[in-house]
mmCIF file of C-alpha atoms (C1' of nucleotides) in Angstrom:
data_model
loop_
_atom_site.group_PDB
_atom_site.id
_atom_site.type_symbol
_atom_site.label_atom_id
_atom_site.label_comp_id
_atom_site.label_asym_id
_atom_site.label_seq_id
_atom_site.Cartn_x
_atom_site.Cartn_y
_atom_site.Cartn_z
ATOM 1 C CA UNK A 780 28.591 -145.420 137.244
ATOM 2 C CA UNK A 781 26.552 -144.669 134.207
ATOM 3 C CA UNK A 782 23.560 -146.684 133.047
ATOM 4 C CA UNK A 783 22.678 -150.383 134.778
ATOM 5 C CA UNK A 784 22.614 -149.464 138.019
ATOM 6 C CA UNK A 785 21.552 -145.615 137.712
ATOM 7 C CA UNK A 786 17.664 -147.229 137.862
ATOM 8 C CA UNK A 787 18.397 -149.064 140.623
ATOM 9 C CA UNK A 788 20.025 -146.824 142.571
ATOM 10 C CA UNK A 789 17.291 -144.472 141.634
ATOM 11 C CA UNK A 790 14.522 -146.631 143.167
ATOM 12 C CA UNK A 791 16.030 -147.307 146.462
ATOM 13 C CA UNK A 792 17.034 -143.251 147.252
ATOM 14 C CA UNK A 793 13.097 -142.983 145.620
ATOM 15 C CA UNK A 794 12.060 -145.392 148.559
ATOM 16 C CA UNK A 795 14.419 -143.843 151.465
ATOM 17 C CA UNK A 796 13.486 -140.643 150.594
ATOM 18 C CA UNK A 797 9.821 -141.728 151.108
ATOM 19 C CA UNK A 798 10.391 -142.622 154.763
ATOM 20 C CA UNK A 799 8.221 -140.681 157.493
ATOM 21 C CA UNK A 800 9.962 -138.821 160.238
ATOM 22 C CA UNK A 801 10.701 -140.966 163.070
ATOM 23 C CA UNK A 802 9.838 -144.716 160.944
ATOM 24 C CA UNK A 803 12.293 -146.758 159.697
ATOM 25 C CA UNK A 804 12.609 -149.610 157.426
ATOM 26 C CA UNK A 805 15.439 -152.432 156.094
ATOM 27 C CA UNK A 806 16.954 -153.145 153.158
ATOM 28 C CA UNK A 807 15.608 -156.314 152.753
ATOM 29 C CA UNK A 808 12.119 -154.624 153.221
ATOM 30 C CA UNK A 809 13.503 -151.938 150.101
ATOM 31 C CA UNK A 810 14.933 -155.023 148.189
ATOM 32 C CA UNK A 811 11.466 -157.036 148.075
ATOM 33 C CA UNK A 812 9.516 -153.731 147.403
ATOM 34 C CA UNK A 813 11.637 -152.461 144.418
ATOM 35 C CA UNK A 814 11.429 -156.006 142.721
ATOM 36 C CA UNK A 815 14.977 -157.178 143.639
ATOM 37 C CA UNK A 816 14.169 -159.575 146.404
ATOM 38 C CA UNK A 817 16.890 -161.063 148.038
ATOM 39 C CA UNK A 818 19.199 -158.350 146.818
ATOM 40 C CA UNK A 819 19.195 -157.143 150.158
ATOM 41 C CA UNK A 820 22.929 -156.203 150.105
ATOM 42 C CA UNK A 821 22.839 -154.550 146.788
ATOM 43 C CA UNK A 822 20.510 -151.705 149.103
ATOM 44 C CA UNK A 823 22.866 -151.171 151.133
ATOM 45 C CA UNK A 824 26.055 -150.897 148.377
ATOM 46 C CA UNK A 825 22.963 -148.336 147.021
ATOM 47 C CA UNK A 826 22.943 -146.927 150.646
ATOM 48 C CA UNK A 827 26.628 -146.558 150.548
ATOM 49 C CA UNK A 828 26.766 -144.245 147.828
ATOM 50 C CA UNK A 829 24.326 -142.091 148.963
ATOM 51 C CA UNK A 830 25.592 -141.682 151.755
ATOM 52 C CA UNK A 831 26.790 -138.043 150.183
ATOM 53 C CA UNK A 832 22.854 -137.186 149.576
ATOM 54 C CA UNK A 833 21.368 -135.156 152.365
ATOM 55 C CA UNK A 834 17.922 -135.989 150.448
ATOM 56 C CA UNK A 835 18.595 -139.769 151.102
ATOM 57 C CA UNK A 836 18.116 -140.306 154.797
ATOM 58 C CA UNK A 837 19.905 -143.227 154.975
ATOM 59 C CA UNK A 838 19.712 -143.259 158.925
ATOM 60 C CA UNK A 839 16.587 -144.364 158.816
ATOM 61 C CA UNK A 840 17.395 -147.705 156.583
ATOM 62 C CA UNK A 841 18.228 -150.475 158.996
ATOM 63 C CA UNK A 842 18.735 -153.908 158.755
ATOM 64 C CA UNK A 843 16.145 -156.167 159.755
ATOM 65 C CA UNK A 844 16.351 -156.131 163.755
ATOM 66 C CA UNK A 845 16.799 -153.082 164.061
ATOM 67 C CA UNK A 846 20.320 -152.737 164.610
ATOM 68 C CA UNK A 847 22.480 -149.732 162.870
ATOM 69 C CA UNK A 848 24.644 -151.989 161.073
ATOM 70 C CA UNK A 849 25.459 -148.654 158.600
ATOM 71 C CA UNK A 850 26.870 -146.223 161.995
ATOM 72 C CA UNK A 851 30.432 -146.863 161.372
ATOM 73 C CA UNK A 852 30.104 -145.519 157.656
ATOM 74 C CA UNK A 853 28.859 -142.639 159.048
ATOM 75 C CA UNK A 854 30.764 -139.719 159.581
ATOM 76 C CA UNK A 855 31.079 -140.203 162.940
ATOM 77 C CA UNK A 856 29.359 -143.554 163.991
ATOM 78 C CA UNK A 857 27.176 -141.671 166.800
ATOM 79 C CA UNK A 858 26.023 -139.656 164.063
ATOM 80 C CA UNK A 859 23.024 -142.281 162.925
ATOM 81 C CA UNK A 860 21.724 -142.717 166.547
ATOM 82 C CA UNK A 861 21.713 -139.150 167.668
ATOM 83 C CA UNK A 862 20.015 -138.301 163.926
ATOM 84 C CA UNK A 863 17.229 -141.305 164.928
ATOM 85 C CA UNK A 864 16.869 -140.421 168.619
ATOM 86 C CA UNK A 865 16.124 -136.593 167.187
ATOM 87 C CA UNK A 866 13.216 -137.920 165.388
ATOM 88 C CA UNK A 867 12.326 -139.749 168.416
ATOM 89 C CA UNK A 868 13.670 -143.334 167.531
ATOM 90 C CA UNK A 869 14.952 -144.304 171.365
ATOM 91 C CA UNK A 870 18.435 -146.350 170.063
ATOM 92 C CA UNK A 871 19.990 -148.616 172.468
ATOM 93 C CA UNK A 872 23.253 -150.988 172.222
ATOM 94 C CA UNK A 873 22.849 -149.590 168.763
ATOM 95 C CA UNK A 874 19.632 -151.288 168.274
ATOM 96 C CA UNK A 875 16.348 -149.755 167.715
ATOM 97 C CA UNK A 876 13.578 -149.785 170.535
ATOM 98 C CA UNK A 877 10.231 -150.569 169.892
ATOM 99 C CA UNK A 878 11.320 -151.368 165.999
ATOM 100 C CA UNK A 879 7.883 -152.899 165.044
ATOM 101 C CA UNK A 880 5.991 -149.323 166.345
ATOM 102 C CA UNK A 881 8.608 -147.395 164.121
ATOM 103 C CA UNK A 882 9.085 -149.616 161.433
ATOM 104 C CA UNK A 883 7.558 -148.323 157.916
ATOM 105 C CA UNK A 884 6.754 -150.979 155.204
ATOM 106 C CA UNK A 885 6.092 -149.463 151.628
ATOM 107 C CA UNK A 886 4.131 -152.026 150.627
ATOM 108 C CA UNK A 887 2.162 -151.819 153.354
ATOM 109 C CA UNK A 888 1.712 -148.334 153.995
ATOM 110 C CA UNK A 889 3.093 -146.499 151.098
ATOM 111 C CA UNK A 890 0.661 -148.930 148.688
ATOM 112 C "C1'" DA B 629 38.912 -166.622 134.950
ATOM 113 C "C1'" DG B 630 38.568 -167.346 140.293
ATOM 114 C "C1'" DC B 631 38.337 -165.708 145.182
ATOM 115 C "C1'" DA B 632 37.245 -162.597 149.110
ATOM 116 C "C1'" DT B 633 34.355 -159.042 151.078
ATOM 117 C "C1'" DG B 634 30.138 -156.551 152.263
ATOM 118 C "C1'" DA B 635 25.261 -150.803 155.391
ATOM 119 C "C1'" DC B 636 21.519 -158.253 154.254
ATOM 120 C "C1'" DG B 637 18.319 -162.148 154.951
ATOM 121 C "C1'" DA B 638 16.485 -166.644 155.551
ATOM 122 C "C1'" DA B 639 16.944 -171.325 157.049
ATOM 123 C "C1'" DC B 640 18.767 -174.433 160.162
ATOM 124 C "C1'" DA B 641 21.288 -176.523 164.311
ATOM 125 C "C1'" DG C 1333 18.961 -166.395 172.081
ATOM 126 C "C1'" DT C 1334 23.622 -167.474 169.166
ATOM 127 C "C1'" DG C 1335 26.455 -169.479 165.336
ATOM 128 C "C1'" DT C 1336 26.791 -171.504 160.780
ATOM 129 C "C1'" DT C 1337 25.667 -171.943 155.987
ATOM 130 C "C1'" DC C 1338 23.864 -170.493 151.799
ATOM 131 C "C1'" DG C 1339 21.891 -167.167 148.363
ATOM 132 C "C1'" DC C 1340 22.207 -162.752 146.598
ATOM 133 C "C1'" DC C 1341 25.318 -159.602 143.180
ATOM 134 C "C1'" DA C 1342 28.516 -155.541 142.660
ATOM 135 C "C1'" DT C 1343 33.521 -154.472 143.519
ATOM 136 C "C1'" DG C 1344 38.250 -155.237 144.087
ATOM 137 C "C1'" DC C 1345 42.300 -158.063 143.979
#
DNA sequence: AGCATGACGAACA
DNA sequence: GTGTTCGCCATGC
Protein backbone atom coordinates (compact mmCIF):
# COMPACT_ATOMS: atom_id res chain seq x y z
CA UNK A 1 0.00 0.00 0.00
CA UNK A 2 2.30 2.68 -1.21
CA UNK A 3 1.82 4.67 -4.40
CA UNK A 4 -1.07 3.55 -7.20
CA UNK A 5 -3.76 3.41 -5.19
CA UNK A 6 -2.75 6.06 -2.36
CA UNK A 7 -4.59 8.78 -4.99
CA UNK A 8 -7.36 6.84 -5.25
CA UNK A 9 -7.97 6.01 -2.03
CA UNK A 10 -7.34 9.60 -1.29
CA UNK A 11 -10.23 10.85 -3.49
CA UNK A 12 -12.91 8.63 -2.29
CA UNK A 13 -12.16 9.33 1.84
CA UNK A 14 -11.88 13.23 0.11
CA UNK A 15 -15.55 12.58 -1.17
CA UNK A 16 -16.98 10.62 2.08
CA UNK A 17 -15.60 12.98 4.18
CA UNK A 18 -17.55 15.66 2.21
CA UNK A 19 -20.92 14.11 3.04
CA UNK A 20 -23.54 16.36 5.03
CA UNK A 21 -24.94 15.12 8.28
CA UNK A 22 -27.87 13.03 7.78
CA UNK A 23 -27.27 12.57 3.45
CA UNK A 24 -25.93 9.75 2.04
CA UNK A 25 -24.57 8.67 -1.18
CA UNK A 26 -23.25 5.20 -3.17
CA UNK A 27 -20.30 4.08 -4.40
CA UNK A 28 -21.26 3.99 -7.74
CA UNK A 29 -22.33 7.72 -7.28
CA UNK A 30 -18.31 8.21 -5.71
CA UNK A 31 -16.99 5.97 -8.62
CA UNK A 32 -18.57 8.20 -11.56
CA UNK A 33 -17.66 11.46 -9.63
CA UNK A 34 -13.92 10.67 -8.98
CA UNK A 35 -13.45 9.65 -12.75
CA UNK A 36 -13.46 5.84 -12.21
CA UNK A 37 -16.90 5.02 -13.47
CA UNK A 38 -17.92 1.68 -13.20
CA UNK A 39 -15.31 1.02 -10.57
CA UNK A 40 -17.99 0.93 -8.24
CA UNK A 41 -16.48 -1.96 -6.20
CA UNK A 42 -13.04 -0.57 -6.09
CA UNK A 43 -15.09 2.29 -3.54
CA UNK A 44 -16.02 0.07 -1.50
CA UNK A 45 -12.42 -2.13 -1.26
CA UNK A 46 -11.47 1.95 -0.62
CA UNK A 47 -14.36 1.91 1.98
CA UNK A 48 -12.98 -1.18 3.50
CA UNK A 49 -9.83 0.19 4.48
CA UNK A 50 -11.04 3.07 5.95
CA UNK A 51 -13.04 1.61 7.81
CA UNK A 52 -10.21 2.40 10.73
CA UNK A 53 -10.69 6.36 9.90
CA UNK A 54 -13.12 8.04 12.22
CA UNK A 55 -12.73 11.08 9.61
CA UNK A 56 -14.17 8.74 6.84
CA UNK A 57 -17.81 8.26 7.65
CA UNK A 58 -18.22 5.39 5.81
CA UNK A 59 -21.86 4.83 7.24
CA UNK A 60 -23.08 7.14 5.20
CA UNK A 61 -21.73 5.40 1.74
CA UNK A 62 -24.42 3.04 0.57
CA UNK A 63 -25.01 1.16 -2.30
CA UNK A 64 -27.38 2.30 -4.72
CA UNK A 65 -30.92 1.41 -3.08
CA UNK A 66 -30.20 2.26 -0.19
CA UNK A 67 -29.46 -0.81 1.50
CA UNK A 68 -26.35 -1.11 4.14
CA UNK A 69 -24.66 -3.67 2.23
CA UNK A 70 -21.23 -2.51 4.42
CA UNK A 71 -23.16 -3.33 8.29
CA UNK A 72 -21.63 -6.65 8.70
CA UNK A 73 -18.00 -5.10 8.31
CA UNK A 74 -18.85 -3.02 10.90
CA UNK A 75 -17.90 -3.55 14.26
CA UNK A 76 -20.97 -4.65 15.24
CA UNK A 77 -23.41 -4.76 12.19
CA UNK A 78 -26.13 -2.53 14.16
CA UNK A 79 -23.46 -0.14 14.44
CA UNK A 80 -24.13 1.59 10.74
CA UNK A 81 -27.95 1.89 11.33
CA UNK A 82 -27.97 3.23 14.82
CA UNK A 83 -24.89 5.78 13.53
CA UNK A 84 -27.54 6.77 10.40
CA UNK A 85 -30.74 6.80 12.47
CA UNK A 86 -28.62 9.36 14.95
CA UNK A 87 -28.30 11.69 12.14
CA UNK A 88 -31.84 11.14 11.44
CA UNK A 89 -31.61 8.58 8.47
CA UNK A 90 -34.93 6.33 9.55
CA UNK A 91 -33.21 2.61 8.46
CA UNK A 92 -35.52 -0.18 7.96
CA UNK A 93 -34.91 -4.04 6.93
CA UNK A 94 -31.52 -2.45 6.66
CA UNK A 95 -32.59 -0.24 3.93
CA UNK A 96 -32.71 3.42 3.92
CA UNK A 97 -36.16 5.34 4.06
CA UNK A 98 -36.88 8.09 2.01
CA UNK A 99 -33.23 7.49 0.18
CA UNK A 100 -33.90 10.05 -2.66
CA UNK A 101 -34.69 13.02 0.28
CA UNK A 102 -31.29 11.94 1.96
CA UNK A 103 -29.33 11.05 -0.83
CA UNK A 104 -26.28 13.60 -1.59
CA UNK A 105 -24.83 13.66 -5.19
CA UNK A 106 -21.39 15.55 -5.49
CA UNK A 107 -21.83 16.37 -8.74
CA UNK A 108 -24.88 17.71 -8.17
CA UNK A 109 -24.62 19.48 -5.08
CA UNK A 110 -21.04 19.57 -4.16
CA UNK A 111 -20.33 21.12 -8.00
C1' DA B 1 -0.55 -17.80 -15.62
C1' DG B 2 -5.69 -18.78 -14.29
C1' DC B 3 -9.73 -18.77 -11.08
C1' DA B 4 -12.76 -17.18 -7.26
C1' DT B 5 -14.47 -13.46 -4.42
C1' DG B 6 -16.20 -8.88 -3.24
C1' DA B 7 -18.99 -2.67 1.27
C1' DC B 8 -21.26 -2.34 -6.83
C1' DG B 9 -24.01 -1.31 -10.98
C1' DA B 10 -26.40 -1.72 -15.23
C1' DA B 11 -28.92 -4.41 -18.52
C1' DC B 12 -32.02 -7.92 -19.37
C1' DA B 13 -35.55 -11.81 -18.72
C1' DG C 1 -40.48 -6.82 -7.80
C1' DT C 2 -36.65 -10.88 -8.28
C1' DG C 3 -32.84 -13.55 -10.53
C1' DT C 4 -29.17 -13.88 -13.92
C1' DT C 5 -25.33 -12.20 -16.52
C1' DC C 6 -21.71 -9.22 -17.50
C1' DG C 7 -18.31 -5.42 -16.64
C1' DC C 8 -15.37 -3.49 -13.42
C1' DC C 9 -10.40 -4.27 -10.99
C1' DA C 10 -7.76 -5.26 -6.63
C1' DT C 11 -6.62 -9.39 -3.69
C1' DG C 12 -5.83 -14.00 -2.54
C1' DC C 13 -5.22 -18.78 -3.64
Amino acid sequence: MEDKQHTFFENVYEVVKLIPKGRVTSYGTIANYLGTKGSARMVGWAMNAAHGLSDVPAHRVVNRIGVLSGKNHFSSPNEMQERLEAEGIKVDDDRIMDFDEVFWDPMLELL
